[in-house]
PDB file of C-alpha atoms in Angstrom:
ATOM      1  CA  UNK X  23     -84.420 144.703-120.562  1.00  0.00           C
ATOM      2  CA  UNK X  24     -83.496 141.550-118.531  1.00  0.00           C
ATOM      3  CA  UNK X  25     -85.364 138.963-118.401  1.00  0.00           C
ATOM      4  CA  UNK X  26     -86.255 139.360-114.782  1.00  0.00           C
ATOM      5  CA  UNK X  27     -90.122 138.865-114.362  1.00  0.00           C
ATOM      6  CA  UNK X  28     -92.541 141.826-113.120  1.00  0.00           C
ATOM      7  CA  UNK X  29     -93.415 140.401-110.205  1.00  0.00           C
ATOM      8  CA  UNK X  30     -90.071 139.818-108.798  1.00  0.00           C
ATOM      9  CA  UNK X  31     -89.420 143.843-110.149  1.00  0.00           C
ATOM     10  CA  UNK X  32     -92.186 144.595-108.368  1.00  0.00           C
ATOM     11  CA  UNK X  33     -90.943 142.950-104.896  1.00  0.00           C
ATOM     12  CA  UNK X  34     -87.594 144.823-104.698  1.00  0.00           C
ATOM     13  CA  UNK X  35     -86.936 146.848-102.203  1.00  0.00           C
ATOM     14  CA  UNK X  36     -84.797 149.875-103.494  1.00  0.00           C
ATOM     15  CA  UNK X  37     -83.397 152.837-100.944  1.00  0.00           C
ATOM     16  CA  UNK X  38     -82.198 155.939-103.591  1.00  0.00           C
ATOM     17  CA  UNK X  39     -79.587 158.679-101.535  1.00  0.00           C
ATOM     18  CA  UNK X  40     -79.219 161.588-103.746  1.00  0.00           C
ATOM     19  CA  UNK X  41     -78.348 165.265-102.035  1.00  0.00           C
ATOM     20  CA  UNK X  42     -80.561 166.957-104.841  1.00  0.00           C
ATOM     21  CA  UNK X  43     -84.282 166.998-103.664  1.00  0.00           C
ATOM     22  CA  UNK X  44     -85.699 167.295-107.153  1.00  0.00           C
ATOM     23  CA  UNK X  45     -83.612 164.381-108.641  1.00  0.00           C
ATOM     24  CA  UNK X  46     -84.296 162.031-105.949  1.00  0.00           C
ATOM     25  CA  UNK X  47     -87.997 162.790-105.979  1.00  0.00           C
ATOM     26  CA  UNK X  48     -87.770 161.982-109.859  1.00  0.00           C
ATOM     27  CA  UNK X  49     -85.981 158.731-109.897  1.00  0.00           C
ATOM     28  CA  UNK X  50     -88.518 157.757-106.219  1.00  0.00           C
ATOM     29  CA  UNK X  51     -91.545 158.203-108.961  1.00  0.00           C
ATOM     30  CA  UNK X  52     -90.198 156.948-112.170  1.00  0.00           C
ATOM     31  CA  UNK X  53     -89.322 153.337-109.997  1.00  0.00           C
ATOM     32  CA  UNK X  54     -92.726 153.729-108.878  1.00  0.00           C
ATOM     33  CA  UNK X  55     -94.578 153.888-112.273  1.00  0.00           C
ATOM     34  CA  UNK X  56     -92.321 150.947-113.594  1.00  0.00           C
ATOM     35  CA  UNK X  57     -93.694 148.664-110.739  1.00  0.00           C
ATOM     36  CA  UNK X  58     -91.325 148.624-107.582  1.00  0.00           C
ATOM     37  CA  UNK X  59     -93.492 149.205-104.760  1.00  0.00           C
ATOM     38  CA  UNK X  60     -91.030 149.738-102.216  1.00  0.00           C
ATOM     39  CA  UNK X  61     -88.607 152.743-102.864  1.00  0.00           C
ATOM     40  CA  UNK X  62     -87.175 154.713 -99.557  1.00  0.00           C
ATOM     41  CA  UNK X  63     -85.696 157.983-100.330  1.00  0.00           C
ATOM     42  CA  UNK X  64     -82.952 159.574 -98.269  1.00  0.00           C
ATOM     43  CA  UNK X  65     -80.610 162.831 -99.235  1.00  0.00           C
ATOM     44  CA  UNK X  66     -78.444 162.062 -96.205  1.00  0.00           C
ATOM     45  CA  UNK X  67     -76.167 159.223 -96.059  1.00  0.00           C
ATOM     46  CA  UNK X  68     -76.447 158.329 -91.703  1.00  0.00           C
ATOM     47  CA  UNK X  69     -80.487 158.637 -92.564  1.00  0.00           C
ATOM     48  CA  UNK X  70     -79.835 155.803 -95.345  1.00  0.00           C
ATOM     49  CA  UNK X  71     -77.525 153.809 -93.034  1.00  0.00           C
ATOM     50  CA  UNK X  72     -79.668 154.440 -89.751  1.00  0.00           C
ATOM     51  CA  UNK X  73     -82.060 152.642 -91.554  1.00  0.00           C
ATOM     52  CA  UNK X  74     -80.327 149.959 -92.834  1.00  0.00           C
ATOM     53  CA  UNK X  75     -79.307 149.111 -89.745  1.00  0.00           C
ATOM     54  CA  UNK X  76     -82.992 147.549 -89.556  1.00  0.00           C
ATOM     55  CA  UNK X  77     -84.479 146.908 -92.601  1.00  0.00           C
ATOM     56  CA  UNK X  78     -83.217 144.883 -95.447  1.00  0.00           C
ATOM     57  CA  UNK X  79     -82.697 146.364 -99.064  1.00  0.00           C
ATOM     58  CA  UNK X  80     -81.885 144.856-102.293  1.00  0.00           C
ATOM     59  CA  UNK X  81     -80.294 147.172-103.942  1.00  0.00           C
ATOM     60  CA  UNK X  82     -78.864 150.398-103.276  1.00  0.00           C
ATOM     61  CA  UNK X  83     -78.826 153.369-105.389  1.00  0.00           C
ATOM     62  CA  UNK X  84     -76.395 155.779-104.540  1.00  0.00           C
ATOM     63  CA  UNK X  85     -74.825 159.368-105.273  1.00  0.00           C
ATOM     64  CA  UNK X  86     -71.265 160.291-105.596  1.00  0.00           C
ATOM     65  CA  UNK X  87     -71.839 163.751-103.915  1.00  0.00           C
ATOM     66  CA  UNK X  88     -73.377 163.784-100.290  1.00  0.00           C
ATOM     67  CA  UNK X  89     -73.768 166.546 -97.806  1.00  0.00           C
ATOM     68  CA  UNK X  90     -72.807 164.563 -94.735  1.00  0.00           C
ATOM     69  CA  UNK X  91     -70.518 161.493 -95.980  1.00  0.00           C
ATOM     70  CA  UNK X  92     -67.888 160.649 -98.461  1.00  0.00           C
ATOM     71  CA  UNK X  93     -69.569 158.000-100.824  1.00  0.00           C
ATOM     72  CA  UNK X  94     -66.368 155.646-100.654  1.00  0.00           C
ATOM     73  CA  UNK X  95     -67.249 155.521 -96.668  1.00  0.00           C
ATOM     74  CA  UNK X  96     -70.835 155.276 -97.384  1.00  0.00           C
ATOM     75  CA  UNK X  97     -70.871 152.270 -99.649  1.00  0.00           C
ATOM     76  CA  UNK X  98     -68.057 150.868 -97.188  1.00  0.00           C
ATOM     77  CA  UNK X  99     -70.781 151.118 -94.406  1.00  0.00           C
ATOM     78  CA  UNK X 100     -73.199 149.307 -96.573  1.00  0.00           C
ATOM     79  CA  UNK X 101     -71.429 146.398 -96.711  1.00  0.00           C
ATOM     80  CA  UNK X 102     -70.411 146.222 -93.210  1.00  0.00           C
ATOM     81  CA  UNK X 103     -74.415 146.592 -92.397  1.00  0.00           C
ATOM     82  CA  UNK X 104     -75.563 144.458 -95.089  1.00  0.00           C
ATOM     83  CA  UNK X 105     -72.316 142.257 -96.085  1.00  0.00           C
ATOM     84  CA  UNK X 106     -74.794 141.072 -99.187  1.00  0.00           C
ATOM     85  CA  UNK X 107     -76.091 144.513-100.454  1.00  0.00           C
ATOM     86  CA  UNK X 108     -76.058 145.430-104.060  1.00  0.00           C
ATOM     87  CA  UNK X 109     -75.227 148.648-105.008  1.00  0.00           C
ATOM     88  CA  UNK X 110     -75.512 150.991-108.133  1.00  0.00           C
ATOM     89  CA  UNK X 111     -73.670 154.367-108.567  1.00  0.00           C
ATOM     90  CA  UNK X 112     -75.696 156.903-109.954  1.00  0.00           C
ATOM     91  CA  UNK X 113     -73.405 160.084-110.579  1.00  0.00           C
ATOM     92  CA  UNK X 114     -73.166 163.304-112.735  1.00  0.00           C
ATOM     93  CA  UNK X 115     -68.946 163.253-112.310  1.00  0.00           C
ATOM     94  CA  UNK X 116     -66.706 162.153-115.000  1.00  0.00           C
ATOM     95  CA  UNK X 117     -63.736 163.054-113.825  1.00  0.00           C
ATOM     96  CA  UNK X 118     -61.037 160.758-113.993  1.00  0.00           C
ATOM     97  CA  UNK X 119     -60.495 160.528-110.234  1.00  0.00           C
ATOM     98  CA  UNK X 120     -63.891 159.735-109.389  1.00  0.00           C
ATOM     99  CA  UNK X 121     -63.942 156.844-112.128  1.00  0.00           C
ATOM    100  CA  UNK X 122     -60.981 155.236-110.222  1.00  0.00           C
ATOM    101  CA  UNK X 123     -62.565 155.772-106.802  1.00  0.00           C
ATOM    102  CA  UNK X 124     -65.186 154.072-108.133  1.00  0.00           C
ATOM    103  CA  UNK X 125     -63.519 151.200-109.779  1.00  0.00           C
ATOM    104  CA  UNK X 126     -62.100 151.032-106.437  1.00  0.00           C
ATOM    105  CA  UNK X 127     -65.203 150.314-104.790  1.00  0.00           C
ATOM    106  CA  UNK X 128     -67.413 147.001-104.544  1.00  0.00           C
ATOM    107  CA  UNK X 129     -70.435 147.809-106.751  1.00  0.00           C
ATOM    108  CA  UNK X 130     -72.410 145.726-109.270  1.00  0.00           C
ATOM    109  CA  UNK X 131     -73.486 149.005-111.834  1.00  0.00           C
ATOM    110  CA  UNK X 132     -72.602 152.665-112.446  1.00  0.00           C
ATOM    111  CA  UNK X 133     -75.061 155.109-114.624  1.00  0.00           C
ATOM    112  CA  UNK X 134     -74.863 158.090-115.136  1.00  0.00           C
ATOM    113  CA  UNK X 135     -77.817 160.717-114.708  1.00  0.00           C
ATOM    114  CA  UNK X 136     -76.759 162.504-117.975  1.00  0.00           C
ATOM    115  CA  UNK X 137     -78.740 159.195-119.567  1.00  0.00           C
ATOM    116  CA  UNK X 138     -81.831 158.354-119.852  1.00  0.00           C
ATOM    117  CA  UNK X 139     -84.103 156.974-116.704  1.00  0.00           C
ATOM    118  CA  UNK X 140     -84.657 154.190-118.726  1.00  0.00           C
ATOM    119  CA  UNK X 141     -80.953 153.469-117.907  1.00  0.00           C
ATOM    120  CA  UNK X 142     -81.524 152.883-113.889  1.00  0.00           C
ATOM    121  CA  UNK X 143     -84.220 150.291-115.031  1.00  0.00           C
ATOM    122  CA  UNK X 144     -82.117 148.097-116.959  1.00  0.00           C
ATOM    123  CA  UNK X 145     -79.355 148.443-114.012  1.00  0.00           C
ATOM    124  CA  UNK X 146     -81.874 147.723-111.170  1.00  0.00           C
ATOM    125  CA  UNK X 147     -83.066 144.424-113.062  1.00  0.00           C
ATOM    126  CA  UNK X 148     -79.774 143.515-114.282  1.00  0.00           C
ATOM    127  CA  UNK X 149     -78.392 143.467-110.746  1.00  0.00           C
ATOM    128  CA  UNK X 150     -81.541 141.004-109.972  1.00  0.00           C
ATOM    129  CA  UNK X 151     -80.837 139.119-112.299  1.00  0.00           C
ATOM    130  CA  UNK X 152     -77.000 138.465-110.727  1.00  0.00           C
ATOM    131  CA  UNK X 153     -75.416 140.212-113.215  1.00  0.00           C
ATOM    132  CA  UNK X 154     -73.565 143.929-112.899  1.00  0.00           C
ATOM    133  CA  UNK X 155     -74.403 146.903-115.215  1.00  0.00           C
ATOM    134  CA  UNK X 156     -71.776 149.446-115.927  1.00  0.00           C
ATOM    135  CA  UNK X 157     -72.726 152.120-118.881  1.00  0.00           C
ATOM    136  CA  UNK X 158     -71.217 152.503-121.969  1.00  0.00           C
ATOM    137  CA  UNK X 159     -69.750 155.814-121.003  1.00  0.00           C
ATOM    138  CA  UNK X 160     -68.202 154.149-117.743  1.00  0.00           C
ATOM    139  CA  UNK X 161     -66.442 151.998-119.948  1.00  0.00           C
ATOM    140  CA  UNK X 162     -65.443 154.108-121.613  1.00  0.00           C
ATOM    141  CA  UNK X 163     -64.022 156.647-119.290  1.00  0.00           C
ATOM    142  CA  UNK X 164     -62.042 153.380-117.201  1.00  0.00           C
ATOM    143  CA  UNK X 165     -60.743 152.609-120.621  1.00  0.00           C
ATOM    144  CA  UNK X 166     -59.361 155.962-121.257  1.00  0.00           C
ATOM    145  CA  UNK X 167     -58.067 156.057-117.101  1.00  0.00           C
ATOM    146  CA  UNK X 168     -55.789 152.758-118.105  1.00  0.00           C
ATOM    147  CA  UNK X 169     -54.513 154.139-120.975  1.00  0.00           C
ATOM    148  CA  UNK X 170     -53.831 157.949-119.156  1.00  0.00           C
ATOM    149  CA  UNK X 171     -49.831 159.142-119.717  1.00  0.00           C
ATOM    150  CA  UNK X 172     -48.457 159.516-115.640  1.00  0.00           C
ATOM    151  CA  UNK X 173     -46.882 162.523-117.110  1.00  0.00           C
ATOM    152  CA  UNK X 174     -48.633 165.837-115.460  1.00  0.00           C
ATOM    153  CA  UNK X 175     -49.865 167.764-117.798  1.00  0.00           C
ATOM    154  CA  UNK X 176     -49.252 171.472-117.846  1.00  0.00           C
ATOM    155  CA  UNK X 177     -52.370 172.599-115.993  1.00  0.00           C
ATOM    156  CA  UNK X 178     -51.719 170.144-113.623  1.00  0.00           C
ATOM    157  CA  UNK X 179     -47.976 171.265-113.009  1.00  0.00           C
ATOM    158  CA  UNK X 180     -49.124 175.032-112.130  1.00  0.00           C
ATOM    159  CA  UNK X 181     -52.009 173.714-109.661  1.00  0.00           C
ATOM    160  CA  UNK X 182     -48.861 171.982-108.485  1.00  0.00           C
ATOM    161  CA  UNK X 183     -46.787 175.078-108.324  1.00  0.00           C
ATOM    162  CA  UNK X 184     -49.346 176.606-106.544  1.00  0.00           C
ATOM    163  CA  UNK X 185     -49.826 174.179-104.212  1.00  0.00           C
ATOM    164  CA  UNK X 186     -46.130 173.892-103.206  1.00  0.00           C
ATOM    165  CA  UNK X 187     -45.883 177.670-102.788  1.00  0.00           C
ATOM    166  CA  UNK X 188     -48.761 176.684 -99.810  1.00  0.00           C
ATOM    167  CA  UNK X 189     -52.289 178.372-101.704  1.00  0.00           C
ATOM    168  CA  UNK X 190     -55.481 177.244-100.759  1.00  0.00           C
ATOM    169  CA  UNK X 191     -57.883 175.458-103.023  1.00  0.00           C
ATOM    170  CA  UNK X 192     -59.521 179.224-103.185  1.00  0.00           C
ATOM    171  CA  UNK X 193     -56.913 181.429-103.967  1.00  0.00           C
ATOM    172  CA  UNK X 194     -55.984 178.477-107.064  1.00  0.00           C
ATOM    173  CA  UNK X 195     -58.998 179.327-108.286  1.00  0.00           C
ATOM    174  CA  UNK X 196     -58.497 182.614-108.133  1.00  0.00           C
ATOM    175  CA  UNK X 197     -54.924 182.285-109.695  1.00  0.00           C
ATOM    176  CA  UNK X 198     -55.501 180.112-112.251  1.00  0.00           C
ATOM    177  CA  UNK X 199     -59.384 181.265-113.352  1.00  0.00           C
ATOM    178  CA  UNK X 200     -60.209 177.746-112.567  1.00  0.00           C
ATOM    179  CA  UNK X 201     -63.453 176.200-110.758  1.00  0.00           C
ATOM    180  CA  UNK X 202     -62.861 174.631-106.777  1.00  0.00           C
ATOM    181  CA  UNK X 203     -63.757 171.037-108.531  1.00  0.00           C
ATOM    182  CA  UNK X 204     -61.212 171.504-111.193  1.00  0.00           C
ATOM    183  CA  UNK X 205     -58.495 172.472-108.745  1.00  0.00           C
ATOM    184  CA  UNK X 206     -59.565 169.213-106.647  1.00  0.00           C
ATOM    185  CA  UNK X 207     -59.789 167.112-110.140  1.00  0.00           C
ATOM    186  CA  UNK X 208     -56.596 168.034-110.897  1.00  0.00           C
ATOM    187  CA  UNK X 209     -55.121 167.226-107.352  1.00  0.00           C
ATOM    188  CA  UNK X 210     -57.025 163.539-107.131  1.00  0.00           C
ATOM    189  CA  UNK X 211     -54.875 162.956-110.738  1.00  0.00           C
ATOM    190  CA  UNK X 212     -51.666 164.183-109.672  1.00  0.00           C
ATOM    191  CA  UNK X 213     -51.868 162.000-106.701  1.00  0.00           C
ATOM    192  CA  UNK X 214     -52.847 158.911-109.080  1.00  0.00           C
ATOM    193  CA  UNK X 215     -50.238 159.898-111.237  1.00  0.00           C
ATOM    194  CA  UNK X 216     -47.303 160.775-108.811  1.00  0.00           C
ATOM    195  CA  UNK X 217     -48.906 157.759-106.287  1.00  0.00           C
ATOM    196  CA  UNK X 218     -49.188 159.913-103.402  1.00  0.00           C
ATOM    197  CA  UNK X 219     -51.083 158.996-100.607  1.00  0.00           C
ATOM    198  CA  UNK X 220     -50.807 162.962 -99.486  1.00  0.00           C
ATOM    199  CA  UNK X 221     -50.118 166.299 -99.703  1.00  0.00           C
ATOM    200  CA  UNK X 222     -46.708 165.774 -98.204  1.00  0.00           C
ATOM    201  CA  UNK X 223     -45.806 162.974-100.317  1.00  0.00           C
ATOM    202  CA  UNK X 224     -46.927 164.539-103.482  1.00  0.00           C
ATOM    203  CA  UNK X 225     -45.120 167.158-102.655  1.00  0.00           C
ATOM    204  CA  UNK X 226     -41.425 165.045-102.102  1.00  0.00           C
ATOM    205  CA  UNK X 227     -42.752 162.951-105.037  1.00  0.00           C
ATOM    206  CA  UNK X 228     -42.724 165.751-107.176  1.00  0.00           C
ATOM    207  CA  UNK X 229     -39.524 167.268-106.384  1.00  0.00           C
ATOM    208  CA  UNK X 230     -38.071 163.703-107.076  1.00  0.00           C
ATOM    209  CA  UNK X 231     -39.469 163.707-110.207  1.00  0.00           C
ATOM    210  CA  UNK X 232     -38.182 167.429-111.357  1.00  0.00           C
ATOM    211  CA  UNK X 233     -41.254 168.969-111.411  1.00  0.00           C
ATOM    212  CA  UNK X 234     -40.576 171.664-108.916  1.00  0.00           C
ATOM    213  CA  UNK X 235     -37.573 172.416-107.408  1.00  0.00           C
ATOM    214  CA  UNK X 236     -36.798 172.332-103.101  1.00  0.00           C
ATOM    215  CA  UNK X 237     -36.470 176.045-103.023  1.00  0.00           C
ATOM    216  CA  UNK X 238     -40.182 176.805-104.564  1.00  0.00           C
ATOM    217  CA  UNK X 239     -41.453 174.793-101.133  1.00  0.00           C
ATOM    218  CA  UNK X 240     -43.228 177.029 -99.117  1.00  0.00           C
ATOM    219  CA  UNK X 241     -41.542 176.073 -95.245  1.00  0.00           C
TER     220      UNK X 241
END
């Protein structure tokens, strides 16, 4: 733990967006218990920002996945509102895409919710104390992003294949026994890899590059 006193703890005012009822209820209580009196809870991202067009918040806690807005354009939205806001990513994903999203992004901590809620604590009063908190496994993961061949691997060259021949995310799945977030996990790396900015320019990137052929283009 910081050194951040109990009474300034106890003075921040915290708004949690999480899409999962049962998780955001959790993590509303458990800031509760350790002393932070004010804690708004939204699971829909223009709730959180209709509100913070009014009220002033420390620090945001925020979810990758949201029903109604990409987080990127959330946490942009945040800063346009409240140009000083802190803000810590709370997310289940690991993928490799969503690390570099994140990286992306201007935010003093990233947990994950497969650690403890002890975790979010240490963030929260770490962040008060001026200082950013990104986990171990965050670390971790951005380490092993920067040191990531840009060669596609071979899973990633038939969602490729597929892609060219003009399937939908649904029918991949279907082809290649894969999940709808794999397919799109594999996509967001190809386009890191090949730096495409979209599906058209993967697609001319990739042909440049030999990994399919002009004729295997679906017109």
């Amino acid at each position: 733990m910081t050194n951040i006193s109990r009474h300034r703890l106890e003075n921040l005012s915290i708004a949690v967006i999480d899409d999962h009822e049962v998780v955001l209820e959790g993590i509303r209580s458990f800031l509760e218990r350790k002393g932070i009196r004010h804690v708004e809870a939204f699971d829909k991202a223009r709730d959180l920002l209709d509100r913070a067009k009014n009220e002033h918040f420390d620090q945001f806690v925020v979810d990758v996945e949201l029903p109604d807005m990409d987080a990127a354009e959330l946490i942009d939205n945040i800063h346009v509102l409240q140009p000083h806001a802190h803000i810590i990513v709370n997310t289940m994903h690991e993928e490799m895409w969503v690390v570099e999203r994140i990286a992306e992004k201007k935010v003093d901590g990233v947990i994950y919710k497969s650690g403890q809620l002890e975790q979010l604590i240490e963030a929260i009063s770490s962040v008060a104390d001026g200082r950013q908190y990104f986990c171990a496994k965050f670390k971790k993961l951005q380490k092993r992003m920067e040191q990531t061949d840009e060669v596609l691997t071979n899973r990633e060259k038939e969602v490729l294949r597929c892609i060219a021949q003009g399937y939908s995310t649904k029918q991949i799945t279907q082809i290649l026994f894969i999940s709808e977030n794999t397919v799109e996990s594999h996509r967001q790396n190809m386009f890191r890899k090949l730096h495409a900015r979209n599906m058209a320019e993967l697609v001319i990137k990739a042909i440049a590059e030999g990994y399919i052929t002009p004729e295997s283009v679906k017109n």
